[in-house]
Coordinates of C-alpha atoms in Angstrom, one line a residue:
M19 CA 97.5 97.0 173.2
T20 CA 97.6 99.1 176.4
E21 CA 95.9 97.5 179.3
N22 CA 93.2 99.8 180.8
V23 CA 92.0 98.4 184.1
L24 CA 89.0 99.6 186.1
V25 CA 89.4 98.8 189.8
T26 CA 86.2 99.3 191.8
G27 CA 86.5 99.8 195.5
G28 CA 90.2 100.6 195.1
A29 CA 90.3 102.9 198.1
G30 CA 89.3 100.1 200.5
F31 CA 91.9 98.1 202.3
I32 CA 92.2 95.2 199.8
G33 CA 91.6 97.2 196.7
A34 CA 94.2 99.8 197.7
N35 CA 96.8 97.2 198.4
F36 CA 96.1 95.7 195.0
L37 CA 96.6 99.1 193.4
L38 CA 99.7 99.9 195.4
R39 CA 101.3 96.8 194.1
M40 CA 100.0 96.9 190.5
V41 CA 100.4 100.5 189.5
P42 CA 104.2 100.7 190.0
K43 CA 104.7 97.1 188.7
H44 CA 102.9 97.8 185.4
P45 CA 103.8 101.3 184.3
D46 CA 102.5 100.7 180.7
A47 CA 99.0 99.8 182.0
R48 CA 96.5 102.5 183.0
F49 CA 94.5 102.0 186.2
V50 CA 91.3 103.8 187.0
C51 CA 90.0 103.5 190.6
L52 CA 86.3 104.0 191.1
D53 CA 85.3 104.3 194.7
R54 CA 82.3 105.8 196.5
L55 CA 84.4 106.6 199.6
T56 CA 82.0 105.2 202.2
Y57 CA 83.2 104.1 205.7
A58 CA 85.2 101.4 204.0
G59 CA 87.2 103.6 201.5
N60 CA 89.8 106.2 202.3
P61 CA 91.7 108.1 199.6
M62 CA 94.7 108.3 202.0
N63 CA 95.2 104.6 201.3
L64 CA 96.2 105.6 197.7
R65 CA 98.5 108.5 198.7
A66 CA 101.6 106.6 197.5
I67 CA 100.3 106.4 193.9
E68 CA 98.0 109.4 193.6
D69 CA 100.5 111.2 191.3
A70 CA 101.4 108.2 189.2
E71 CA 101.0 108.9 185.5
N72 CA 99.2 105.6 185.0
F73 CA 96.7 106.1 187.8
H74 CA 93.4 108.0 187.9
F75 CA 90.9 108.3 190.8
V76 CA 87.1 108.8 190.3
Q77 CA 84.7 109.2 193.1
G78 CA 81.4 107.5 192.2
N79 CA 78.9 104.7 192.7
I80 CA 78.9 101.4 190.9
C81 CA 75.1 101.5 190.9
D82 CA 75.3 104.5 188.5
A83 CA 75.1 102.7 185.1
D84 CA 75.5 106.0 183.2
L85 CA 78.7 106.8 185.0
L86 CA 80.0 103.3 184.3
A87 CA 79.1 103.6 180.6
D88 CA 80.9 107.0 180.4
L89 CA 84.0 105.6 182.1
F90 CA 84.1 102.6 179.8
A91 CA 83.7 104.9 176.8
E92 CA 86.3 107.4 178.0
H93 CA 89.0 104.8 179.1
G94 CA 88.3 101.8 176.9
F95 CA 88.8 99.3 179.7
T96 CA 90.3 96.0 178.8
S97 CA 89.6 94.5 182.2
V98 CA 87.8 95.1 185.5
V99 CA 88.8 94.1 189.0
H100 CA 85.7 94.4 191.1
F101 CA 86.4 94.9 194.8
A102 CA 83.6 97.4 195.6
A103 CA 81.2 96.2 198.2
E104 CA 79.4 97.1 201.4
S105 CA 81.2 94.7 203.7
H106 CA 80.4 95.2 207.3
V107 CA 78.2 92.4 208.8
D108 CA 76.8 94.4 211.6
R109 CA 75.9 97.3 209.3
S110 CA 74.2 94.8 207.0
I111 CA 71.9 93.7 209.8
E112 CA 70.9 97.4 210.4
T113 CA 70.5 98.4 206.7
P114 CA 70.1 95.3 204.5
L115 CA 68.6 97.2 201.6
A116 CA 71.8 99.3 201.3
F117 CA 73.8 96.1 201.0
A118 CA 71.5 94.7 198.4
R119 CA 71.7 97.8 196.3
S120 CA 75.5 98.1 196.4
N121 CA 76.5 94.5 196.3
V122 CA 73.8 93.1 194.0
E123 CA 72.5 96.0 191.9
G124 CA 76.0 97.5 191.6
T125 CA 77.6 94.3 190.5
V126 CA 74.8 93.7 187.9
A127 CA 75.2 97.3 186.6
L128 CA 78.9 96.7 186.2
L129 CA 78.5 93.3 184.6
E130 CA 75.9 94.7 182.1
V131 CA 78.1 97.7 181.1
A132 CA 81.0 95.4 180.6
R133 CA 78.9 93.0 178.5
Q134 CA 77.8 95.9 176.3
A135 CA 81.4 97.3 176.1
W136 CA 82.9 94.0 175.1
P137 CA 80.4 92.5 172.6
D138 CA 83.0 90.0 171.1
D139 CA 83.7 88.6 174.5
A140 CA 80.0 88.5 175.4
A141 CA 79.6 86.4 172.2
G142 CA 82.1 83.9 173.6
A143 CA 85.1 85.2 171.6
G144 CA 87.1 86.2 174.7
D145 CA 90.1 84.1 175.5
R146 CA 91.0 85.3 179.0
P147 CA 89.2 86.6 182.1
R148 CA 88.5 90.2 181.8
F149 CA 86.1 90.7 184.7
V150 CA 87.6 89.6 188.1
H151 CA 84.8 89.5 190.7
I152 CA 86.0 89.5 194.3
S153 CA 83.9 87.7 196.8
T154 CA 84.2 86.7 200.5
D155 CA 84.4 83.5 202.4
E156 CA 81.3 84.7 204.3
V157 CA 79.1 83.3 201.5
F158 CA 79.9 79.8 202.8
G159 CA 78.6 80.4 206.3
S160 CA 80.5 79.4 209.5
L161 CA 83.4 77.1 209.5
G162 CA 83.7 74.7 212.4
P163 CA 86.8 74.3 214.5
E164 CA 88.3 72.1 211.7
G165 CA 88.2 72.0 208.0
A166 CA 88.4 74.4 205.2
F167 CA 86.2 75.9 202.5
S168 CA 86.7 74.9 198.9
E169 CA 85.1 75.8 195.6
E170 CA 82.8 72.9 196.1
T171 CA 81.6 74.1 199.5
P172 CA 77.9 74.9 199.2
Y173 CA 76.8 78.5 199.8
D174 CA 75.3 79.1 203.2
P175 CA 75.1 82.9 203.8
R176 CA 74.2 83.8 207.4
S177 CA 73.8 87.6 207.2
P178 CA 72.4 90.2 204.8
Y179 CA 76.0 91.0 203.9
S180 CA 76.9 87.4 202.9
A181 CA 73.5 86.9 201.2
S182 CA 74.2 90.0 199.1
K183 CA 77.7 88.8 198.1
A184 CA 76.3 85.4 197.3
A185 CA 73.7 86.9 195.0
A186 CA 76.5 89.0 193.3
D187 CA 78.5 85.8 192.9
H188 CA 75.6 84.1 191.2
F189 CA 75.0 87.1 188.9
A190 CA 78.7 87.0 187.9
R191 CA 78.5 83.3 187.2
S192 CA 75.3 83.8 185.2
Y193 CA 76.9 86.4 183.0
F194 CA 79.6 83.9 182.2
H195 CA 77.1 81.1 181.3
T196 CA 74.4 83.2 179.7
Y197 CA 76.5 85.8 177.8
G198 CA 79.9 84.2 177.6
L199 CA 81.4 87.2 179.5
P200 CA 84.9 86.1 180.7
V201 CA 84.3 86.4 184.4
V202 CA 86.2 84.7 187.2

């Protein structure tokens, strides 16, 4: 079976570097990059792979559930790598609602479309992670001069950005526990 991978936020710094490495390394897989191209995304980041046969770029918003459903239907995604996020702490202080919409509502829209597209996985039949949700260390708050965060570190968001990412993390985890969606 051909791997068809949806990469959200793939024109951003981290998402683009992921694609720049994975597209040439996996020529038999197909990669679709969905990015809204806000201040954080730049199509020039993808210049080196823009003509690759196994790469396709779509400009769009993860909050658009109809677009997501159309993309899932058209491409038959076998997995999602979800980088897309509003990610600037200072901007989140000025416009917290925009961060809640993108980071929380967008993540839930993506999770829900994936759940509907993969009913066997949602019933607990999936045997591998298919939805990779990317978070941030900001959800854990501030680290003192010593120590390190771990998976056991309690959440302690300190900005609207980190609160929105923490909420998205909790939704991703809830889709794993409630629906059996293979999310990591």
